[in-house]
């Protein structure tokens, strides 16, 4: 059995990406209430796990956001043996602003913390930078370079072909993510998945 884990801040388009990849009906858009438990989609022997989104949530206190982060960390620790790949989804059009806001408070953004944590746990990670359609075309390379640098990867971003993948769920531009997932999970010959 294989497991692929999707993590990301709320509203980055994580559900949209998973839905486009798997064709399954995970919930998209604002959620009534906050789910703390991961949800799973099964594709043959591949388990696709959607972790609760962290960060911005309507009517949710800061303390509860820490609970979400702890839940994610515990899930990863408890299931590390089984998790073959983690996809960290970020919103390319807002990532740098959010990071700046956290840094002004002398805090480390949860995305960056989780990226480092997954690396420490030696779980292969793909950084899916979503909503690239919202970035001005002439600025895309510059923005992507700045994002990977914030995550501790030296720029240019396109040096990290196996790790960094710009996507747009809105424009159905996920081909590179699919091939990257296949490559990293050694699923190249599995036409039945994705
Ligand atoms: P989640 O909270 O991370 O699961 O995010 P959702 O999948 O629910 O998407 C949040 C919002 O972003 C929705 O309004 C989506 O239509 C929108 N969205 C998702 N992907 C994209 C994208 O690639 N480009 C743009 N412009 N909007 C997107």
Short mmCIF file of C-alpha atoms and ligand atoms in Angstrom, two decimals:
data_model
loop_
_atom_site.label_atom_id
_atom_site.label_comp_id
_atom_site.label_asym_id
_atom_site.label_seq_id
_atom_site.Cartn_x
_atom_site.Cartn_y
_atom_site.Cartn_z
CA UNK A 1 0.00 0.00 0.00
CA UNK A 2 1.19 3.51 -0.87
CA UNK A 3 0.15 6.76 0.78
CA UNK A 4 0.41 10.28 -0.54
CA UNK A 5 -0.30 13.12 1.83
CA UNK A 6 -1.57 16.58 0.88
CA UNK A 7 -0.96 19.44 3.30
CA UNK A 8 -1.46 23.17 3.00
CA UNK A 9 -2.85 26.36 4.41
CA UNK A 10 -6.63 26.82 4.09
CA UNK A 11 -7.79 28.30 0.81
CA UNK A 12 -4.60 27.57 -1.18
CA UNK A 13 -6.61 25.31 -3.48
CA UNK A 14 -5.60 21.98 -1.95
CA UNK A 15 -9.07 20.45 -2.41
CA UNK A 16 -9.19 21.70 -6.01
CA UNK A 17 -5.81 20.11 -6.77
CA UNK A 18 -6.79 16.77 -5.19
CA UNK A 19 -10.12 16.78 -6.99
CA UNK A 20 -8.50 17.45 -10.35
CA UNK A 21 -5.92 14.73 -9.73
CA UNK A 22 -8.20 12.02 -8.41
CA UNK A 23 -11.52 12.98 -9.94
CA UNK A 24 -13.10 12.49 -6.55
CA UNK A 25 -15.43 14.87 -4.86
CA UNK A 26 -13.50 16.32 -1.98
CA UNK A 27 -15.11 19.46 -0.68
CA UNK A 28 -14.03 22.68 -2.38
CA UNK A 29 -14.59 26.16 -1.03
CA UNK A 30 -15.47 27.32 2.44
CA UNK A 31 -16.20 24.60 4.89
CA UNK A 32 -19.01 24.61 7.38
CA UNK A 33 -17.16 24.03 10.62
CA UNK A 34 -13.61 22.86 10.84
CA UNK A 35 -12.57 19.30 10.19
CA UNK A 36 -9.60 18.27 12.23
CA UNK A 37 -9.45 14.75 10.89
CA UNK A 38 -7.73 13.83 7.65
CA UNK A 39 -9.96 12.55 4.86
CA UNK A 40 -8.92 9.76 2.54
CA UNK A 41 -9.53 8.87 -1.07
CA UNK A 42 -8.58 5.38 -2.15
CA UNK A 43 -7.29 4.71 -5.67
CA UNK A 44 -6.46 1.01 -5.85
CA UNK A 45 -3.57 0.49 -3.48
CA UNK A 46 -2.86 4.21 -3.33
CA UNK A 47 -4.24 6.10 -0.36
CA UNK A 48 -4.60 9.84 -0.96
CA UNK A 49 -4.83 11.68 2.34
CA UNK A 50 -6.13 15.22 2.61
CA UNK A 51 -4.97 16.84 5.84
CA UNK A 52 -7.02 19.63 7.43
CA UNK A 53 -5.98 23.07 6.18
CA UNK A 54 -4.17 25.30 8.64
CA UNK A 55 -4.12 29.05 9.02
CA UNK A 56 -7.03 31.26 8.05
CA UNK A 57 -10.35 29.91 9.21
CA UNK A 58 -13.49 31.89 9.85
CA UNK A 59 -14.33 32.17 13.51
CA UNK A 60 -11.49 29.97 14.59
CA UNK A 61 -9.24 31.13 17.36
CA UNK A 62 -5.46 31.09 17.06
CA UNK A 63 -5.22 28.31 19.63
CA UNK A 64 -7.30 26.01 17.47
CA UNK A 65 -4.91 26.62 14.58
CA UNK A 66 -2.09 25.31 16.75
CA UNK A 67 -4.22 22.23 17.37
CA UNK A 68 -4.50 21.70 13.61
CA UNK A 69 -0.73 21.98 13.22
CA UNK A 70 -0.17 19.52 16.08
CA UNK A 71 -2.66 17.09 14.54
CA UNK A 72 -0.77 17.20 11.25
CA UNK A 73 2.59 16.69 12.93
CA UNK A 74 1.24 13.77 14.97
CA UNK A 75 -0.36 12.16 11.95
CA UNK A 76 2.94 12.37 10.07
CA UNK A 77 4.90 10.99 13.03
CA UNK A 78 2.45 8.12 13.56
CA UNK A 79 2.28 7.17 9.87
CA UNK A 80 5.76 8.11 8.65
CA UNK A 81 6.57 4.50 7.73
CA UNK A 82 3.62 4.33 5.37
CA UNK A 83 3.79 7.82 3.82
CA UNK A 84 5.68 7.64 0.54
CA UNK A 85 5.25 11.24 -0.50
CA UNK A 86 3.91 14.53 0.83
CA UNK A 87 2.64 17.31 -1.40
CA UNK A 88 2.78 20.72 0.26
CA UNK A 89 0.37 23.01 -1.57
CA UNK A 90 0.94 26.76 -1.31
CA UNK A 91 -0.82 29.71 -2.93
CA UNK A 92 1.85 31.27 -5.14
CA UNK A 93 -0.05 34.54 -5.34
CA UNK A 94 -0.18 35.14 -1.59
CA UNK A 95 2.66 33.08 -0.10
CA UNK A 96 5.23 35.88 0.10
CA UNK A 97 2.78 38.34 1.71
CA UNK A 98 1.79 35.77 4.32
CA UNK A 99 5.41 34.93 5.09
CA UNK A 100 6.22 38.63 5.50
CA UNK A 101 3.33 39.04 7.92
CA UNK A 102 4.55 36.14 10.06
CA UNK A 103 8.15 37.31 9.95
CA UNK A 104 7.07 40.75 11.17
CA UNK A 105 5.72 38.99 14.26
CA UNK A 106 8.98 37.02 14.57
CA UNK A 107 7.15 33.79 13.81
CA UNK A 108 7.85 30.99 11.38
CA UNK A 109 4.97 30.32 8.96
CA UNK A 110 3.42 26.88 9.41
CA UNK A 111 4.11 26.00 5.74
CA UNK A 112 7.83 26.54 6.22
CA UNK A 113 7.83 24.65 9.51
CA UNK A 114 6.06 21.67 7.92
CA UNK A 115 8.38 21.66 4.90
CA UNK A 116 11.39 21.43 7.22
CA UNK A 117 9.65 18.85 9.42
CA UNK A 118 8.89 16.60 6.43
CA UNK A 119 12.52 16.86 5.34
CA UNK A 120 13.68 15.95 8.84
CA UNK A 121 11.34 12.95 8.80
CA UNK A 122 12.95 12.01 5.48
CA UNK A 123 9.57 11.95 3.74
CA UNK A 124 9.93 12.95 0.09
CA UNK A 125 8.19 16.29 -0.49
CA UNK A 126 6.81 18.03 -3.53
CA UNK A 127 6.10 21.75 -3.28
CA UNK A 128 3.06 22.43 -5.46
CA UNK A 129 2.86 26.18 -6.01
CA UNK A 130 -0.79 26.70 -6.97
CA UNK A 131 -2.67 29.69 -8.42
CA UNK A 132 0.23 30.66 -10.71
CA UNK A 133 -2.50 31.98 -13.04
CA UNK A 134 -2.90 34.84 -10.56
CA UNK A 135 0.75 35.91 -10.81
CA UNK A 136 1.62 38.49 -13.44
CA UNK A 137 3.42 36.63 -16.21
CA UNK A 138 6.56 38.76 -16.20
CA UNK A 139 6.86 38.21 -12.43
CA UNK A 140 6.41 34.43 -12.27
CA UNK A 141 10.09 33.42 -12.21
CA UNK A 142 10.93 36.12 -9.72
CA UNK A 143 8.08 35.11 -7.38
CA UNK A 144 8.90 31.39 -7.63
CA UNK A 145 12.57 32.09 -6.86
CA UNK A 146 11.58 34.10 -3.79
CA UNK A 147 9.23 31.33 -2.61
CA UNK A 148 11.81 28.54 -2.85
CA UNK A 149 14.37 30.70 -1.07
CA UNK A 150 11.94 31.19 1.83
CA UNK A 151 11.76 27.41 2.08
CA UNK A 152 15.52 27.15 2.28
CA UNK A 153 16.13 26.04 -1.30
CA UNK A 154 18.63 28.13 -3.26
CA UNK A 155 17.17 29.74 -6.40
CA UNK A 156 16.61 29.45 -9.32
CA UNK A 157 13.42 27.50 -8.64
CA UNK A 158 13.68 25.47 -11.87
CA UNK A 159 16.84 23.84 -10.56
CA UNK A 160 14.50 21.82 -8.28
CA UNK A 161 12.60 19.93 -10.97
CA UNK A 162 11.79 16.95 -8.75
CA UNK A 163 10.61 19.12 -5.86
CA UNK A 164 9.08 22.38 -7.05
CA UNK A 165 6.09 22.35 -9.40
CA UNK A 166 4.05 25.43 -10.34
CA UNK A 167 0.41 24.48 -10.96
CA UNK A 168 -2.97 26.00 -11.61
CA UNK A 169 -5.96 23.93 -10.54
CA UNK A 170 -8.18 26.62 -12.02
CA UNK A 171 -6.66 26.31 -15.47
CA UNK A 172 -6.35 22.54 -15.15
CA UNK A 173 -2.58 22.86 -15.45
CA UNK A 174 -1.46 19.87 -13.37
CA UNK A 175 0.40 17.72 -15.88
CA UNK A 176 3.83 18.46 -14.42
CA UNK A 177 2.56 17.67 -10.93
CA UNK A 178 1.25 14.31 -12.09
CA UNK A 179 4.56 13.37 -13.70
CA UNK A 180 6.47 14.60 -10.66
CA UNK A 181 4.29 12.50 -8.33
CA UNK A 182 4.71 9.46 -10.56
CA UNK A 183 8.46 9.94 -10.68
CA UNK A 184 8.86 10.47 -6.95
CA UNK A 185 6.59 7.53 -6.08
CA UNK A 186 8.09 5.26 -8.73
CA UNK A 187 4.65 4.83 -10.26
CA UNK A 188 5.84 5.44 -13.81
CA UNK A 189 4.37 2.19 -15.05
CA UNK A 190 1.07 2.51 -13.21
CA UNK A 191 -1.35 3.92 -15.75
CA UNK A 192 -4.31 3.09 -13.52
CA UNK A 193 -3.37 5.74 -10.94
CA UNK A 194 -3.97 9.41 -11.71
P1 LIG B 1 -8.47 24.58 0.08
O1 LIG B 1 -9.07 25.29 1.24
O2 LIG B 1 -6.98 24.70 0.08
O3 LIG B 1 -8.91 23.16 -0.07
O4 LIG B 1 -8.91 25.41 -1.23
P2 LIG B 1 -10.08 25.16 -2.29
O5 LIG B 1 -9.73 24.07 -3.23
O6 LIG B 1 -11.36 25.07 -1.56
O7 LIG B 1 -9.97 26.53 -3.10
C1 LIG B 1 -10.06 27.78 -2.47
C2 LIG B 1 -10.42 28.85 -3.49
O8 LIG B 1 -9.35 29.03 -4.42
C3 LIG B 1 -11.64 28.47 -4.33
O9 LIG B 1 -12.39 29.64 -4.53
C4 LIG B 1 -11.02 27.95 -5.62
O10 LIG B 1 -11.89 28.13 -6.72
C5 LIG B 1 -9.79 28.84 -5.75
N1 LIG B 1 -8.70 28.20 -6.51
C6 LIG B 1 -8.24 26.94 -6.38
N2 LIG B 1 -7.22 26.70 -7.23
C7 LIG B 1 -7.02 27.84 -7.94
C8 LIG B 1 -6.09 28.24 -8.98
O11 LIG B 1 -5.24 27.49 -9.46
N3 LIG B 1 -6.19 29.54 -9.43
C9 LIG B 1 -7.11 30.41 -8.94
N4 LIG B 1 -7.12 31.65 -9.45
N5 LIG B 1 -8.00 30.07 -7.97
C10 LIG B 1 -7.96 28.81 -7.48
#
